[in-house]
Each structure stands twice: as C-alpha cells, then as structure tokens.
Short mmCIF file of C-alpha atoms and ligand atoms in Angstrom, two decimals:
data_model
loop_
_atom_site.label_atom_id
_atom_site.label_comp_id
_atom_site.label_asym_id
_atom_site.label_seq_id
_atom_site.Cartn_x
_atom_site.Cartn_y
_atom_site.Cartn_z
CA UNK A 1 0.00 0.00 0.00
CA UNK A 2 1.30 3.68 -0.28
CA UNK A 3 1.01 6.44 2.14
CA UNK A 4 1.34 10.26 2.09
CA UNK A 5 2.12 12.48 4.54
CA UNK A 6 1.25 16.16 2.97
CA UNK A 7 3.38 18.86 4.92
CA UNK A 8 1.57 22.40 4.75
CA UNK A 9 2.43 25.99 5.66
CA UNK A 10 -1.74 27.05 6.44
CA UNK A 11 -2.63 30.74 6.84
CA UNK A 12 -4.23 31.52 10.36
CA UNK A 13 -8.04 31.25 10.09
CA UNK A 14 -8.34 30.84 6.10
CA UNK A 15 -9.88 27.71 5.97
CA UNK A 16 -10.70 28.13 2.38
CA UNK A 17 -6.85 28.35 1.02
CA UNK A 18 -6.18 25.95 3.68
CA UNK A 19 -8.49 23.34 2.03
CA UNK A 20 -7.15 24.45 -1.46
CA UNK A 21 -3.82 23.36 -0.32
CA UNK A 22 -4.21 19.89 0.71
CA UNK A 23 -6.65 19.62 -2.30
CA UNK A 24 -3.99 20.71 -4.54
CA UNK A 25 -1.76 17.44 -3.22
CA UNK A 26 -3.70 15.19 -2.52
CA UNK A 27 -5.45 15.51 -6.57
CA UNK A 28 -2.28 15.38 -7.90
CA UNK A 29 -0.74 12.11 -6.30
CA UNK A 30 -1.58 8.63 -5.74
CA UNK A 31 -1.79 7.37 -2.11
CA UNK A 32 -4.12 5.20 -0.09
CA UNK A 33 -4.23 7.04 2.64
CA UNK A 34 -2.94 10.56 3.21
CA UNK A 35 -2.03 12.33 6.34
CA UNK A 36 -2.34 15.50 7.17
CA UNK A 37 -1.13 18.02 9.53
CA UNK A 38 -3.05 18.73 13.46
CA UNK A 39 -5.55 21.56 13.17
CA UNK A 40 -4.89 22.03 9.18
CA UNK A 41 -7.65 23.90 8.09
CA UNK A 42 -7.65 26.54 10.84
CA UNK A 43 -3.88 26.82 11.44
CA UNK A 44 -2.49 26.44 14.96
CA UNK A 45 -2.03 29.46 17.37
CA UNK A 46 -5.63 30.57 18.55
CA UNK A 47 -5.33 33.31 20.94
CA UNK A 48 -8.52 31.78 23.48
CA UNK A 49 -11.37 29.35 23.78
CA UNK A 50 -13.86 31.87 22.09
CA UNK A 51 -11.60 32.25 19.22
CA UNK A 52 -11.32 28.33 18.67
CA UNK A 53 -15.15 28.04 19.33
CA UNK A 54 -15.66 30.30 16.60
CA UNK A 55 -13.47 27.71 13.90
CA UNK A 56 -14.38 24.20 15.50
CA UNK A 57 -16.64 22.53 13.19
CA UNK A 58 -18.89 19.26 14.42
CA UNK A 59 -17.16 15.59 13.13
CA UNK A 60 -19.61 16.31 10.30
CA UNK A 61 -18.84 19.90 9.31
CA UNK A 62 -17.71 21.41 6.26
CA UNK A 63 -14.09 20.66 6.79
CA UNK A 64 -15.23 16.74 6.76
CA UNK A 65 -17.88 17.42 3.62
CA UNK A 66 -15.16 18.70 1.59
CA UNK A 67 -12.65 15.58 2.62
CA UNK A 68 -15.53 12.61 2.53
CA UNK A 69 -15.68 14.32 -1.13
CA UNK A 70 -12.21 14.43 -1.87
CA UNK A 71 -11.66 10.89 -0.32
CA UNK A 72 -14.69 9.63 -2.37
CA UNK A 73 -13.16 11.06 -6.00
CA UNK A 74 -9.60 9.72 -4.88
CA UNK A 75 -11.00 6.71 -3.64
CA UNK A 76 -8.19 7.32 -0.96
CA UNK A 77 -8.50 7.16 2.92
CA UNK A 78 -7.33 10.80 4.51
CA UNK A 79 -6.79 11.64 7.97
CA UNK A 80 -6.57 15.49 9.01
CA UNK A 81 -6.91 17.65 12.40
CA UNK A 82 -9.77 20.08 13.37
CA UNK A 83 -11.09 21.60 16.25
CA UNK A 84 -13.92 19.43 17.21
CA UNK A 85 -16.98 21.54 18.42
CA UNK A 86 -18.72 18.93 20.48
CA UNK A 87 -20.13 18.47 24.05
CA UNK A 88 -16.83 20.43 24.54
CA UNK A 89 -13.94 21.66 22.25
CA UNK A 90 -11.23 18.68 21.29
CA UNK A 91 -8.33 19.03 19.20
CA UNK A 92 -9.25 16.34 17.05
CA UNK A 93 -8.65 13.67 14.12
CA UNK A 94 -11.10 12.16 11.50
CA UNK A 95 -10.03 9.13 9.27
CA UNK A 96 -12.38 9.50 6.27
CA UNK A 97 -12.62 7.01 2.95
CA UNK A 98 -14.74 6.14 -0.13
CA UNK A 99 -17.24 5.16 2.17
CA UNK A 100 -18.00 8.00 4.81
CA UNK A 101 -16.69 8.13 8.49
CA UNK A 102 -14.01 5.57 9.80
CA UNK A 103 -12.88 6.83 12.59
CA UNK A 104 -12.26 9.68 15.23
CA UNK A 105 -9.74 10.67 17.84
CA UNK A 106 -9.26 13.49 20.64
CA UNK A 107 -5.79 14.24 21.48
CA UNK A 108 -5.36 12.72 24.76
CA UNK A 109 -2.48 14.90 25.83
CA UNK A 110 -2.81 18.12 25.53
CA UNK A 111 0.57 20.16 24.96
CA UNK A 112 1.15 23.63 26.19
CA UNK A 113 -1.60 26.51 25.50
CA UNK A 114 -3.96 23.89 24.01
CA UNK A 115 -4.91 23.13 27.96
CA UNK A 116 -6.45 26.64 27.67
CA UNK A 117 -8.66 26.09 24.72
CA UNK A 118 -9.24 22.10 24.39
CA UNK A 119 -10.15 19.60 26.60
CA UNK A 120 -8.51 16.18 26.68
CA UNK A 121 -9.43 13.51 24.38
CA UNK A 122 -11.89 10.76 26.08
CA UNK A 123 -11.58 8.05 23.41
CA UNK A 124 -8.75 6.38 24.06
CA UNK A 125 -7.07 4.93 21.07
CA UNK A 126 -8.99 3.28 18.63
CA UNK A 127 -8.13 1.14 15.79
CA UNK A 128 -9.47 0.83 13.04
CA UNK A 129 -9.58 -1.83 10.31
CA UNK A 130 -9.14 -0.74 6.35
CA UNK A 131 -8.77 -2.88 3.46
CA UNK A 132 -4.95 -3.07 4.07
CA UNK A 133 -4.62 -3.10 7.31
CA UNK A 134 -5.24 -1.45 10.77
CA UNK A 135 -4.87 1.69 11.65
CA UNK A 136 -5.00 4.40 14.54
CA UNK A 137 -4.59 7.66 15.32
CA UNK A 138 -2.71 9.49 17.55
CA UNK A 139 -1.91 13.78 17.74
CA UNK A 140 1.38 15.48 17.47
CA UNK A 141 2.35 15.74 21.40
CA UNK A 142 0.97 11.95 22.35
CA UNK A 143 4.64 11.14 20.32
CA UNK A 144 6.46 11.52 23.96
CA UNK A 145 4.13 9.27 26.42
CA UNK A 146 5.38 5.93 24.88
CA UNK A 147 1.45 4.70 26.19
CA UNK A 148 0.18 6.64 23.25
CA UNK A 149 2.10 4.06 20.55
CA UNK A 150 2.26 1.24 22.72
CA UNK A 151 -2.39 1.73 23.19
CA UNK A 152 -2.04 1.60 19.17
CA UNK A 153 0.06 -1.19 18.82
CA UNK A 154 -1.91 -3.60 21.82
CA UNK A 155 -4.86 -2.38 19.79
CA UNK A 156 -3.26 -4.09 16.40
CA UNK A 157 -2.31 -1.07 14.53
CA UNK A 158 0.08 -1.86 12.10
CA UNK A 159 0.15 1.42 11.16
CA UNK A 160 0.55 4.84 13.13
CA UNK A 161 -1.66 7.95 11.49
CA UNK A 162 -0.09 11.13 13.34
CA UNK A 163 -1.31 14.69 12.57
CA UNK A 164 1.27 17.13 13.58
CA UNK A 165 2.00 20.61 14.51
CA UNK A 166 5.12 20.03 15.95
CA UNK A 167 7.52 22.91 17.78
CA UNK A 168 10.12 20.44 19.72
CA UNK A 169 12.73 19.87 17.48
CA UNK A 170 12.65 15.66 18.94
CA UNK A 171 9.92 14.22 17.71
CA UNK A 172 10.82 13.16 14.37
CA UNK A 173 14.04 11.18 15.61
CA UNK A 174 12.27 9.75 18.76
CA UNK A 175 9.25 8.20 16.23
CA UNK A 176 12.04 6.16 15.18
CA UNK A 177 11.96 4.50 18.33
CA UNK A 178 8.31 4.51 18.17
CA UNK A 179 8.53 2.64 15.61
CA UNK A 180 11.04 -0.12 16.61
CA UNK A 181 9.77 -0.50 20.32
CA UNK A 182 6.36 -1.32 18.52
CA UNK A 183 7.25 -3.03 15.00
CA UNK A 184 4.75 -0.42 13.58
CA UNK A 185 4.62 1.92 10.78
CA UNK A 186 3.92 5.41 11.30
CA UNK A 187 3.15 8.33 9.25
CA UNK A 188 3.55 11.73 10.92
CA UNK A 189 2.22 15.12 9.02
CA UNK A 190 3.53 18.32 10.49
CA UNK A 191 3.54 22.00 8.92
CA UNK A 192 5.96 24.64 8.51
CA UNK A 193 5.92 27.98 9.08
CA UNK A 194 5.81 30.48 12.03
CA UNK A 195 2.61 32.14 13.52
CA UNK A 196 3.16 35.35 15.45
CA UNK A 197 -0.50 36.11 17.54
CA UNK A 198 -1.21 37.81 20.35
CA UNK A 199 2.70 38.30 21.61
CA UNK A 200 3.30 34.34 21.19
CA UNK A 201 5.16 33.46 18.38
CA UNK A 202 5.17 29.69 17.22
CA UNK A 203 7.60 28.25 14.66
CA UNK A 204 6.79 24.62 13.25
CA UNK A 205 9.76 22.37 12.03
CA UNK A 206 8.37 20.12 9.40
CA UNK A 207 10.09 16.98 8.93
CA UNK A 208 7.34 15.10 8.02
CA UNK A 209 7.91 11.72 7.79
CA UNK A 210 7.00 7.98 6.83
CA UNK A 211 9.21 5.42 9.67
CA UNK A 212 8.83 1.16 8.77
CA UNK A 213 8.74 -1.56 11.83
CA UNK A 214 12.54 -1.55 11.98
CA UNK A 215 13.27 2.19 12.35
CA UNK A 216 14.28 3.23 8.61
CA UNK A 217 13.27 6.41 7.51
CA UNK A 218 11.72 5.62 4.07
CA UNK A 219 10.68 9.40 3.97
CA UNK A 220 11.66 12.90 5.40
CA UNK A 221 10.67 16.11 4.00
CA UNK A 222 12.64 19.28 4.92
CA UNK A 223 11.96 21.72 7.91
CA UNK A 224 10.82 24.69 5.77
CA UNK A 225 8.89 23.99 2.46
CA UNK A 226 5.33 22.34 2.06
CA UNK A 227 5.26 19.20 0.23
CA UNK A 228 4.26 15.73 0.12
CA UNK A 229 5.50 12.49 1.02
CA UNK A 230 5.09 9.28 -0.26
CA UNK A 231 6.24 5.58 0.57
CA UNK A 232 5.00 2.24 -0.53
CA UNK A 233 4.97 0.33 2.61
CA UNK A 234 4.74 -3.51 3.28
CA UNK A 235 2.17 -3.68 5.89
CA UNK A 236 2.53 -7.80 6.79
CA UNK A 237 5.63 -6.29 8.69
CA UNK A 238 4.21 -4.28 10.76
CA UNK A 239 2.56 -8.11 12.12
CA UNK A 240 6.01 -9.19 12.94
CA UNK A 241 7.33 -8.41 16.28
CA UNK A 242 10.08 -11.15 16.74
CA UNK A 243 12.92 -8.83 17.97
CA UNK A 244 15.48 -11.92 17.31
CA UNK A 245 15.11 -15.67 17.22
CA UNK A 246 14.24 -15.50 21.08
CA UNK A 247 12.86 -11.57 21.48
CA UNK A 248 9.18 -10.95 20.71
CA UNK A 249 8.70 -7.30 21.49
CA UNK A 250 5.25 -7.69 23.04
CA UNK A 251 5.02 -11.42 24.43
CA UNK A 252 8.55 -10.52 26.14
CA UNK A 253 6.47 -7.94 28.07
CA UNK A 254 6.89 -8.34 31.86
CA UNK A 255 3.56 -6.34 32.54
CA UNK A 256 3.86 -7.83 36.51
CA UNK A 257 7.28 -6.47 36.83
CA UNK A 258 5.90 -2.79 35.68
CA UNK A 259 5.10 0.30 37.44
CA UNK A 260 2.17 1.52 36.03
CA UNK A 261 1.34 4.79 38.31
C1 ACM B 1 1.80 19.89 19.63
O1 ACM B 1 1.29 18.96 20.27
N1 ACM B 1 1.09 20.55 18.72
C2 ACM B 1 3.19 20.28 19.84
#
C-alpha cells in the first residue's frame, strides 16, 4: 500500500486556502491514505477558547464534507486535524474514505496553551480496520508518552496515522523508536511555518515523515517547504514483532514487573 504524509504551511483562520492546499496534493498524487497536519484547516495558534469556538466545526462539518468528497473522487482514505466543536472543544482527528466516516480521535495529551482552549481527548485509542490493514490515530504531542504508541500497537495497529503541529525539534528522531519498540509503521504530518499572535510566536519544524517496523526512515521532507510524502509500505511487517530468534517485542512484556502509576 502507499502512504502520504502532505506537509503544509496554512494561513491563520483561512480555511478556504487551507483546504485548497491539501486539495492541490492530494489531486495530484496517488496514495491510499494521506495524512495530514493537526488543526490544518484553521492553522495552529488561537489566541482563546472563544476564538477556537468560533473555527471548530462538528465531526460532520464542512471541513469533513469537503474531505468525505475528496476521499470519495480519490477513492483514498485521509486523515486530518480540526477543532472538534462537540459536548466540549477537542483538538481532534477524522479518518475519512470512499465510504464516509471511519474513525475519530481526541488528542489525549494536551501540549502547552492547548490546555487553555481544548479539553482532553476521552476516546482512548482506537483502531481501526481498512482494506490493508489497521490503523489508529494518535496527535502530534501523544509522540512523547510511549502509552500513546504502545495503546495503538496492543490495539493491532500496524500502522501509526499522526497529525502534527510540531515545535520540539525531537519528535521526528524519537518516532524512530516509536517505531522499533512497537514493529509499527507510522506516518507523521507536520507543517511549517511560524505564527506570530497575540505576543506568542510559534515556529513549526516540518520533517514530516513515513518510519517502517525496523526504524528506517523511508521518507523525510525538509523543515521549511510544504510538500508531500510518499512511501509504498509492506504492511505484513508491521505483524512481525520477533525482535530476534528469542525476542518478541510484546510477548517478552513483563507487565507484573511494571510500574504503572
Ligand atoms: C503539539 O502537540 N502541537 C506540539
């Protein structure tokens, strides 16, 4: 199967170019699912909760109109970020394909300013089965509790979807161990640019990448252009976790041995 991860530079509240943007990519390349960035049609640095109340959309909003259409003419799965205007606001994910709604996610951990605007995600981590194989979802921050990958992977995802908007400069690099500790794929979609709003100014490093079971890079995009990213995956590794002959990284487990809290 092939995966994209399309890396934008969005413009603070213009949804409409926004949309054009990932339209543009994902019409002009082959994938069967694309990834896209956290928050990508509204950009990133909202100033208060009123502010992101006034751009969340419901799971069934425009935002998810126009990409149920796009995923129906590219007969392509697509994953993408929104606020989520629901019982309460969530910085959220939507996998959409050909056939309507497969899945949705609420960031679980919440990273800096967002724990003014959002609250946390109450799903857990889902997975979700497509044609080629299971996936889940999990939002930009999540990458540095190692619970966040290892939910997904107990849950059978052989592959990772990961909308980004990332500021850290670790993330891409520690995905890699992701990755290995898991013997998943992952696909993580982050944005460039810099937004300056209300005296906080927030640069995002790109990097976007596509990372295999055994911790290759078999895509990286640069830290200031948009673009896309493509990789043609194998996803029958991703159901191998034999470490070595004797090393089976999830039936090695010592879950008694653990601390938990
Ligand atoms: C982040 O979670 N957007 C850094």
């Amino acid at each position: 199967m092939r995966v994209a991860v399309v890396q934008t530079n969005p413009v603070f509240a213009n949804v409409k170019s926004n949309l054009e943007e990932v339209c543009g990519y994902i019409s002009r390349e082959h994938a069967d699912v694309f990834v896209l960035p956290e928050l990508f049609n509204t950009g990133y640095n909202f100033i208060d909760a009123e502010e992101v109340a006034a751009f969340a959309e419901t799971a069934d909003g425009p935002t998810y109109q126009k990409m149920f259409s796009l995923a129906k003419d590219r007969a392509s799965y697509i994953c993408y970020g929104f606020a989520e205007k629901a019982d309460r606001l969530y910085n959220s994910a939507i996998l959409v394909g050909p056939e309507g709604l497969v899945g949705l996610y609420r960031k679980v951990h919440l990273f800096s300013r967002e724990k003014l605007f959002f609250a946390p995600g109450d799903l857990g981590f889902p997975v979700f089965d497509l044609p080629f194989g299971k996936v889940g979802m999990m939002i930009c921050f999540d990458w540095i509790f190692p619970e966040s990958a290892r939910s997904l992977a107990l849950g059978g995802a052989d592959l990772i979807l990961h909308p980004s908007n990332l500021v850290l400069p670790h993330c891409p690099d520690a995905m890699i161990t992701r990755c290995l500790e898991n013997r998943v794929f992952a696909a993580t979609a982050n944005r460039v640019g810099t937004e300056s709003r209300g005296g906080i100014v927030l640069s995002f490093i790109g990097k976007s990448e596509i990372i295999s079971p055994r911790g290759e890079i078999l895509h990286r995009l640069g830290d200031s252009q948009p673009g896309i990213g493509v990789a043609d995956i194998d996803i029958s590794l991703a159901r191998n976790k034999q470490v070595t002959e004797f090393n089976h990284v999830m039936d090695d487990r010592r879950t008694a041995q653990y601390r938990l809290t």
